[in-house]
PDB file of C-alpha atoms in Angstrom:
ATOM      1  CA  MET A   2     -39.258  20.642 -40.708  1.00 52.00           C
ATOM      2  CA  GLU A   3     -39.095  22.760 -37.549  1.00 61.00           C
ATOM      3  CA  THR A   4     -38.935  26.490 -38.197  1.00 64.00           C
ATOM      4  CA  LYS A   5     -35.907  28.108 -36.606  1.00 69.00           C
ATOM      5  CA  TYR A   6     -35.460  31.755 -35.701  1.00 68.00           C
ATOM      6  CA  LYS A   7     -32.348  33.874 -35.366  1.00 73.00           C
ATOM      7  CA  PRO A   8     -31.896  36.944 -33.128  1.00 73.00           C
ATOM      8  CA  VAL A   9     -31.313  40.234 -34.955  1.00 75.00           C
ATOM      9  CA  PHE A  10     -29.970  43.326 -33.174  1.00 78.00           C
ATOM     10  CA  GLU A  11     -32.360  46.267 -33.359  1.00 79.00           C
ATOM     11  CA  PHE A  12     -32.037  48.681 -30.407  1.00 84.00           C
ATOM     12  CA  SER A  13     -28.912  49.562 -28.428  1.00 85.00           C
ATOM     13  CA  LYS A  14     -28.858  49.569 -24.631  1.00 88.00           C
ATOM     14  CA  LEU A  15     -28.874  53.370 -24.424  1.00 89.00           C
ATOM     15  CA  THR A  16     -31.776  53.584 -26.869  1.00 89.00           C
ATOM     16  CA  ARG A  17     -33.812  51.231 -24.679  1.00 90.00           C
ATOM     17  CA  ILE A  18     -32.877  53.024 -21.457  1.00 92.00           C
ATOM     18  CA  PHE A  19     -33.757  56.430 -22.918  1.00 93.00           C
ATOM     19  CA  HIS A  20     -37.073  55.082 -24.209  1.00 93.00           C
ATOM     20  CA  TRP A  21     -38.184  53.987 -20.734  1.00 94.00           C
ATOM     21  CA  ILE A  22     -36.866  57.154 -19.081  1.00 95.00           C
ATOM     22  CA  ARG A  23     -38.859  59.274 -21.520  1.00 95.00           C
ATOM     23  CA  ALA A  24     -41.945  57.116 -20.978  1.00 94.00           C
ATOM     24  CA  ILE A  25     -41.751  57.550 -17.192  1.00 96.00           C
ATOM     25  CA  THR A  26     -41.032  61.278 -17.408  1.00 96.00           C
ATOM     26  CA  ILE A  27     -43.967  61.889 -19.776  1.00 96.00           C
ATOM     27  CA  PHE A  28     -46.369  60.139 -17.378  1.00 96.00           C
ATOM     28  CA  ALA A  29     -44.966  62.133 -14.444  1.00 96.00           C
ATOM     29  CA  LEU A  30     -45.163  65.420 -16.357  1.00 96.00           C
ATOM     30  CA  ILE A  31     -48.777  64.789 -17.325  1.00 96.00           C
ATOM     31  CA  ALA A  32     -49.717  64.109 -13.696  1.00 94.00           C
ATOM     32  CA  THR A  33     -47.890  67.106 -12.215  1.00 94.00           C
ATOM     33  CA  GLY A  34     -48.890  69.328 -15.137  1.00 94.00           C
ATOM     34  CA  PHE A  35     -52.595  68.737 -14.621  1.00 92.00           C
ATOM     35  CA  TYR A  36     -52.253  69.584 -10.960  1.00 91.00           C
ATOM     36  CA  LEU A  37     -50.451  72.840 -11.810  1.00 90.00           C
ATOM     37  CA  ALA A  38     -53.206  73.678 -14.314  1.00 88.00           C
ATOM     38  CA  TYR A  39     -56.012  72.871 -11.863  1.00 86.00           C
ATOM     39  CA  PRO A  40     -54.528  73.054  -8.326  1.00 84.00           C
ATOM     40  CA  PHE A  41     -56.416  72.104  -5.191  1.00 79.00           C
ATOM     41  CA  LEU A  42     -55.648  72.756  -1.532  1.00 72.00           C
ATOM     42  CA  SER A  43     -53.923  70.188   0.650  1.00 69.00           C
ATOM     43  CA  ALA A  44     -55.622  68.939   3.800  1.00 65.00           C
ATOM     44  CA  ASN A  45     -52.342  69.587   5.600  1.00 67.00           C
ATOM     45  CA  PRO A  46     -51.665  73.359   5.788  1.00 69.00           C
ATOM     46  CA  ASN A  47     -47.953  72.669   6.322  1.00 70.00           C
ATOM     47  CA  TYR A  48     -47.706  70.717   3.070  1.00 73.00           C
ATOM     48  CA  ASN A  49     -47.441  72.920  -0.024  1.00 81.00           C
ATOM     49  CA  VAL A  50     -48.565  70.585  -2.779  1.00 84.00           C
ATOM     50  CA  TYR A  51     -48.371  73.254  -5.481  1.00 86.00           C
ATOM     51  CA  SER A  52     -44.730  74.178  -4.799  1.00 86.00           C
ATOM     52  CA  LEU A  53     -43.717  70.533  -4.594  1.00 88.00           C
ATOM     53  CA  SER A  54     -45.540  69.725  -7.834  1.00 90.00           C
ATOM     54  CA  ARG A  55     -43.856  72.650  -9.577  1.00 91.00           C
ATOM     55  CA  ILE A  56     -40.403  71.539  -8.403  1.00 93.00           C
ATOM     56  CA  TRP A  57     -41.033  67.994  -9.646  1.00 94.00           C
ATOM     57  CA  HIS A  58     -42.537  69.212 -12.929  1.00 95.00           C
ATOM     58  CA  VAL A  59     -39.601  71.499 -13.686  1.00 95.00           C
ATOM     59  CA  SER A  60     -36.966  68.940 -12.663  1.00 95.00           C
ATOM     60  CA  ILE A  61     -38.541  66.109 -14.648  1.00 96.00           C
ATOM     61  CA  GLY A  62     -39.068  68.461 -17.588  1.00 96.00           C
ATOM     62  CA  PHE A  63     -35.357  69.237 -17.776  1.00 96.00           C
ATOM     63  CA  LEU A  64     -34.628  65.509 -17.509  1.00 96.00           C
ATOM     64  CA  LEU A  65     -36.891  64.891 -20.527  1.00 96.00           C
ATOM     65  CA  ILE A  66     -35.121  67.651 -22.475  1.00 96.00           C
ATOM     66  CA  ALA A  67     -31.670  66.243 -21.650  1.00 96.00           C
ATOM     67  CA  VAL A  68     -32.609  62.661 -22.522  1.00 95.00           C
ATOM     68  CA  SER A  69     -34.273  63.767 -25.774  1.00 95.00           C
ATOM     69  CA  ILE A  70     -31.175  65.703 -26.849  1.00 95.00           C
ATOM     70  CA  PHE A  71     -28.996  62.644 -26.229  1.00 94.00           C
ATOM     71  CA  ARG A  72     -31.541  60.432 -28.021  1.00 93.00           C
ATOM     72  CA  ILE A  73     -31.413  62.636 -31.127  1.00 93.00           C
ATOM     73  CA  TYR A  74     -27.611  62.512 -30.989  1.00 93.00           C
ATOM     74  CA  LEU A  75     -27.675  58.712 -30.774  1.00 90.00           C
ATOM     75  CA  PHE A  76     -30.065  58.445 -33.718  1.00 91.00           C
ATOM     76  CA  ILE A  77     -28.032  60.730 -35.971  1.00 91.00           C
ATOM     77  CA  CYS A  78     -24.431  60.005 -35.025  1.00 90.00           C
ATOM     78  CA  THR A  79     -23.833  56.582 -33.458  1.00 88.00           C
ATOM     79  CA  LYS A  80     -23.045  53.300 -35.160  1.00 87.00           C
ATOM     80  CA  GLU A  81     -25.401  51.400 -32.850  1.00 83.00           C
ATOM     81  CA  CYS A  82     -28.380  53.313 -34.298  1.00 87.00           C
ATOM     82  CA  GLN A  83     -27.444  52.624 -37.898  1.00 88.00           C
ATOM     83  CA  VAL A  84     -30.257  50.068 -38.127  1.00 86.00           C
ATOM     84  CA  GLU A  85     -32.713  52.801 -37.117  1.00 89.00           C
ATOM     85  CA  ARG A  86     -31.424  55.192 -39.773  1.00 91.00           C
ATOM     86  CA  ARG A  87     -31.878  52.478 -42.417  1.00 89.00           C
ATOM     87  CA  SER A  88     -35.624  52.862 -41.838  1.00 90.00           C
ATOM     88  CA  PHE A  89     -35.530  55.840 -44.211  1.00 92.00           C
ATOM     89  CA  LEU A  90     -34.888  53.367 -47.067  1.00 90.00           C
ATOM     90  CA  ASP A  91     -38.336  51.878 -46.451  1.00 90.00           C
ATOM     91  CA  PHE A  92     -39.843  55.331 -45.889  1.00 91.00           C
ATOM     92  CA  ILE A  93     -39.069  56.414 -49.457  1.00 91.00           C
ATOM     93  CA  ASN A  94     -40.282  53.109 -50.921  1.00 90.00           C
ATOM     94  CA  PRO A  95     -43.993  53.311 -51.954  1.00 91.00           C
ATOM     95  CA  ILE A  96     -44.220  49.511 -52.195  1.00 91.00           C
ATOM     96  CA  VAL A  97     -43.308  49.113 -48.511  1.00 90.00           C
ATOM     97  CA  TRP A  98     -45.878  51.799 -47.634  1.00 91.00           C
ATOM     98  CA  PHE A  99     -48.557  49.801 -49.480  1.00 92.00           C
ATOM     99  CA  GLN A 100     -47.476  46.571 -47.769  1.00 89.00           C
ATOM    100  CA  ILE A 101     -47.458  48.015 -44.236  1.00 88.00           C
ATOM    101  CA  LEU A 102     -50.853  49.697 -44.683  1.00 88.00           C
ATOM    102  CA  ARG A 103     -52.192  46.374 -45.940  1.00 89.00           C
ATOM    103  CA  THR A 104     -50.754  44.728 -42.822  1.00 85.00           C
ATOM    104  CA  TYR A 105     -52.489  47.134 -40.440  1.00 84.00           C
ATOM    105  CA  LEU A 106     -55.757  46.605 -42.341  1.00 84.00           C
ATOM    106  CA  LEU A 107     -55.350  42.847 -41.675  1.00 81.00           C
ATOM    107  CA  LEU A 108     -55.083  42.123 -45.394  1.00 82.00           C
ATOM    108  CA  GLY A 109     -51.554  40.720 -45.471  1.00 78.00           C
ATOM    109  CA  GLY A 110     -48.419  39.768 -43.595  1.00 78.00           C
ATOM    110  CA  HIS A 111     -45.767  42.100 -42.264  1.00 77.00           C
ATOM    111  CA  PRO A 112     -43.160  43.130 -44.872  1.00 78.00           C
ATOM    112  CA  HIS A 113     -39.479  42.702 -44.163  1.00 79.00           C
ATOM    113  CA  ASN A 114     -38.060  46.033 -42.985  1.00 80.00           C
ATOM    114  CA  LYS A 115     -34.567  47.181 -43.890  1.00 84.00           C
ATOM    115  CA  GLY A 116     -34.416  49.186 -40.657  1.00 82.00           C
ATOM    116  CA  ALA A 117     -35.820  49.114 -37.146  1.00 82.00           C
ATOM    117  CA  TYR A 118     -39.065  50.909 -38.063  1.00 87.00           C
ATOM    118  CA  ASN A 119     -41.622  50.499 -40.772  1.00 87.00           C
ATOM    119  CA  PRO A 120     -42.606  53.747 -42.591  1.00 90.00           C
ATOM    120  CA  LEU A 121     -45.673  54.403 -40.434  1.00 89.00           C
ATOM    121  CA  GLN A 122     -43.686  53.878 -37.228  1.00 88.00           C
ATOM    122  CA  LEU A 123     -40.922  56.188 -38.458  1.00 91.00           C
ATOM    123  CA  VAL A 124     -43.402  58.986 -39.227  1.00 92.00           C
ATOM    124  CA  THR A 125     -45.048  58.491 -35.835  1.00 91.00           C
ATOM    125  CA  TYR A 126     -41.790  58.558 -33.868  1.00 91.00           C
ATOM    126  CA  ILE A 127     -40.532  61.637 -35.713  1.00 93.00           C
ATOM    127  CA  GLY A 128     -43.870  63.265 -34.939  1.00 93.00           C
ATOM    128  CA  VAL A 129     -43.525  62.390 -31.254  1.00 93.00           C
ATOM    129  CA  MET A 130     -40.028  63.870 -31.195  1.00 94.00           C
ATOM    130  CA  LEU A 131     -41.396  67.080 -32.714  1.00 95.00           C
ATOM    131  CA  LEU A 132     -44.088  67.113 -30.028  1.00 95.00           C
ATOM    132  CA  ILE A 133     -41.385  66.785 -27.368  1.00 96.00           C
ATOM    133  CA  VAL A 134     -39.462  69.687 -28.916  1.00 96.00           C
ATOM    134  CA  LEU A 135     -42.576  71.889 -29.027  1.00 96.00           C
ATOM    135  CA  ILE A 136     -43.773  71.071 -25.524  1.00 96.00           C
ATOM    136  CA  SER A 137     -40.235  71.592 -24.213  1.00 96.00           C
ATOM    137  CA  LEU A 138     -39.991  75.028 -25.848  1.00 96.00           C
ATOM    138  CA  THR A 139     -43.374  76.132 -24.500  1.00 96.00           C
ATOM    139  CA  GLY A 140     -42.387  74.750 -21.116  1.00 95.00           C
ATOM    140  CA  LEU A 141     -39.149  76.730 -21.158  1.00 95.00           C
ATOM    141  CA  ILE A 142     -41.065  79.917 -21.987  1.00 95.00           C
ATOM    142  CA  LEU A 143     -43.334  79.317 -18.977  1.00 94.00           C
ATOM    143  CA  TYR A 144     -40.264  78.506 -16.867  1.00 94.00           C
ATOM    144  CA  THR A 145     -38.625  81.851 -17.624  1.00 93.00           C
ATOM    145  CA  HIS A 146     -41.731  83.686 -16.364  1.00 90.00           C
ATOM    146  CA  VAL A 147     -41.392  82.056 -12.937  1.00 88.00           C
ATOM    147  CA  TYR A 148     -37.625  81.916 -12.478  1.00 88.00           C
ATOM    148  CA  HIS A 149     -36.112  85.268 -13.474  1.00 86.00           C
ATOM    149  CA  GLU A 150     -32.511  84.615 -12.403  1.00 87.00           C
ATOM    150  CA  GLY A 151     -29.962  81.919 -13.134  1.00 89.00           C
ATOM    151  CA  LEU A 152     -30.979  79.641 -15.978  1.00 90.00           C
ATOM    152  CA  GLY A 153     -34.340  81.377 -16.304  1.00 90.00           C
ATOM    153  CA  GLY A 154     -32.650  84.745 -16.742  1.00 91.00           C
ATOM    154  CA  PHE A 155     -30.264  83.259 -19.299  1.00 93.00           C
ATOM    155  CA  LEU A 156     -33.087  81.690 -21.324  1.00 93.00           C
ATOM    156  CA  MET A 157     -35.453  84.673 -21.210  1.00 93.00           C
ATOM    157  CA  PRO A 158     -33.897  86.596 -24.186  1.00 93.00           C
ATOM    158  CA  ILE A 159     -33.903  83.358 -26.217  1.00 93.00           C
ATOM    159  CA  MET A 160     -37.480  82.379 -25.358  1.00 94.00           C
ATOM    160  CA  LYS A 161     -39.014  85.871 -25.641  1.00 93.00           C
ATOM    161  CA  PRO A 162     -39.208  85.910 -29.474  1.00 94.00           C
ATOM    162  CA  LEU A 163     -40.941  82.512 -29.380  1.00 94.00           C
ATOM    163  CA  GLU A 164     -43.413  83.858 -26.831  1.00 94.00           C
ATOM    164  CA  VAL A 165     -44.189  86.803 -29.103  1.00 95.00           C
ATOM    165  CA  LEU A 166     -44.543  84.422 -32.053  1.00 93.00           C
ATOM    166  CA  CYS A 167     -47.133  82.442 -30.073  1.00 92.00           C
ATOM    167  CA  GLY A 168     -49.094  85.604 -29.331  1.00 92.00           C
ATOM    168  CA  GLY A 169     -48.274  86.032 -25.648  1.00 92.00           C
ATOM    169  CA  ILE A 170     -47.849  84.005 -22.478  1.00 93.00           C
ATOM    170  CA  ALA A 171     -51.558  83.034 -22.321  1.00 93.00           C
ATOM    171  CA  ASN A 172     -51.334  81.373 -25.739  1.00 95.00           C
ATOM    172  CA  VAL A 173     -48.097  79.642 -24.747  1.00 95.00           C
ATOM    173  CA  ARG A 174     -49.872  78.093 -21.757  1.00 94.00           C
ATOM    174  CA  LEU A 175     -52.755  77.036 -24.028  1.00 94.00           C
ATOM    175  CA  PHE A 176     -50.388  75.460 -26.589  1.00 95.00           C
ATOM    176  CA  HIS A 177     -48.540  73.658 -23.768  1.00 95.00           C
ATOM    177  CA  HIS A 178     -51.855  72.244 -22.550  1.00 95.00           C
ATOM    178  CA  ILE A 179     -52.971  71.173 -26.054  1.00 95.00           C
ATOM    179  CA  LEU A 180     -49.634  69.417 -26.659  1.00 95.00           C
ATOM    180  CA  THR A 181     -50.131  67.549 -23.392  1.00 95.00           C
ATOM    181  CA  TRP A 182     -53.422  66.209 -24.740  1.00 95.00           C
ATOM    182  CA  ALA A 183     -51.608  65.121 -27.908  1.00 95.00           C
ATOM    183  CA  PHE A 184     -49.426  62.874 -25.710  1.00 95.00           C
ATOM    184  CA  ILE A 185     -52.470  61.606 -23.818  1.00 95.00           C
ATOM    185  CA  ILE A 186     -54.057  60.567 -27.113  1.00 94.00           C
ATOM    186  CA  PHE A 187     -50.828  59.057 -28.461  1.00 92.00           C
ATOM    187  CA  ILE A 188     -49.925  56.916 -25.419  1.00 92.00           C
ATOM    188  CA  PRO A 189     -52.834  54.400 -25.482  1.00 92.00           C
ATOM    189  CA  ILE A 190     -52.584  54.110 -29.281  1.00 90.00           C
ATOM    190  CA  HIS A 191     -48.839  53.457 -29.029  1.00 89.00           C
ATOM    191  CA  ILE A 192     -49.274  50.823 -26.284  1.00 88.00           C
ATOM    192  CA  TYR A 193     -52.052  49.112 -28.242  1.00 88.00           C
ATOM    193  CA  MET A 194     -50.099  49.028 -31.520  1.00 85.00           C
ATOM    194  CA  ALA A 195     -46.905  47.795 -29.831  1.00 84.00           C
ATOM    195  CA  SER A 196     -48.889  45.054 -28.066  1.00 84.00           C
ATOM    196  CA  TRP A 197     -50.708  44.183 -31.292  1.00 83.00           C
ATOM    197  CA  ASN A 198     -47.394  43.834 -33.136  1.00 80.00           C
ATOM    198  CA  ALA A 199     -45.950  41.673 -30.357  1.00 78.00           C
ATOM    199  CA  ILE A 200     -48.967  39.318 -30.483  1.00 79.00           C
ATOM    200  CA  LYS A 201     -49.514  39.315 -34.240  1.00 78.00           C
ATOM    201  CA  PHE A 202     -45.837  39.081 -35.162  1.00 73.00           C
ATOM    202  CA  PRO A 203     -43.921  37.431 -32.260  1.00 65.00           C
ATOM    203  CA  GLY A 204     -40.402  38.726 -31.786  1.00 61.00           C
ATOM    204  CA  SER A 205     -41.290  42.330 -32.515  1.00 63.00           C
ATOM    205  CA  GLY A 206     -43.214  45.097 -30.777  1.00 65.00           C
ATOM    206  CA  ILE A 207     -42.716  45.352 -27.021  1.00 76.00           C
ATOM    207  CA  ASP A 208     -40.124  42.552 -26.993  1.00 76.00           C
ATOM    208  CA  THR A 209     -37.518  44.533 -28.912  1.00 82.00           C
ATOM    209  CA  ILE A 210     -37.584  47.639 -26.699  1.00 84.00           C
ATOM    210  CA  VAL A 211     -36.928  45.392 -23.685  1.00 82.00           C
ATOM    211  CA  SER A 212     -34.286  43.012 -25.029  1.00 79.00           C
ATOM    212  CA  GLY A 213     -33.011  45.020 -27.999  1.00 78.00           C
ATOM    213  CA  LEU A 214     -33.443  41.965 -30.241  1.00 77.00           C
ATOM    214  CA  LYS A 215     -36.067  40.829 -32.694  1.00 75.00           C
ATOM    215  CA  PHE A 216     -36.333  37.311 -34.065  1.00 73.00           C
ATOM    216  CA  GLU A 217     -36.560  36.499 -37.749  1.00 69.00           C
ATOM    217  CA  LYS A 218     -36.930  33.203 -39.568  1.00 69.00           C
ATOM    218  CA  ASP A 219     -33.589  31.598 -40.315  1.00 65.00           C
ATOM    219  CA  GLU A 220     -33.770  30.980 -44.052  1.00 62.00           C
ATOM    220  CA  GLN A 221     -30.733  28.662 -43.861  1.00 62.00           C
ATOM    221  CA  SER A 222     -32.433  26.262 -41.424  1.00 54.00           C
TER     222      SER A 222
END
């Protein structure tokens, strides 16, 4: 008998759009951030690469902050993300933890998830969101030391206690740089694991963040 599959909704349109926006912004921030950390002179004296890189870095940084705030709102509050919130049911289930670890060790098949993420994915994505929060806060502290009026002036009293907590502006810059390397380490691992899931278990992995659907066996067929 031919095996039939049915589409199952997993990610809303906004979730998918925000995922790709964040992916692009993180790549752009890494590129511009490294130039700001280790600047070099332009061959064209009329072309200020440093100022342009700073403008792009700041603008894209605020875009990442805005998108991340909306993404957190979607995850917590919207009906479309209910399937993502159901992932916590698997997170608190030790049997599912054992099954998913066995899967990644190539010792068994993939367990059926109640939500969009398996426990390991949920921990990873929450960790990435915390990284975004931390790198955004350190970035805002650095921002207030360059732009003293307008938004920078407004944020300075809010960011100053965090700067003191970090031990000064030099440590803030160091933490910002270390967090950047955390993203650099995470990105290839994330791409590999998503690709591995898509190949090992067709209908999941990269496919779902593009189409919003995963495909499961139709038990009624």
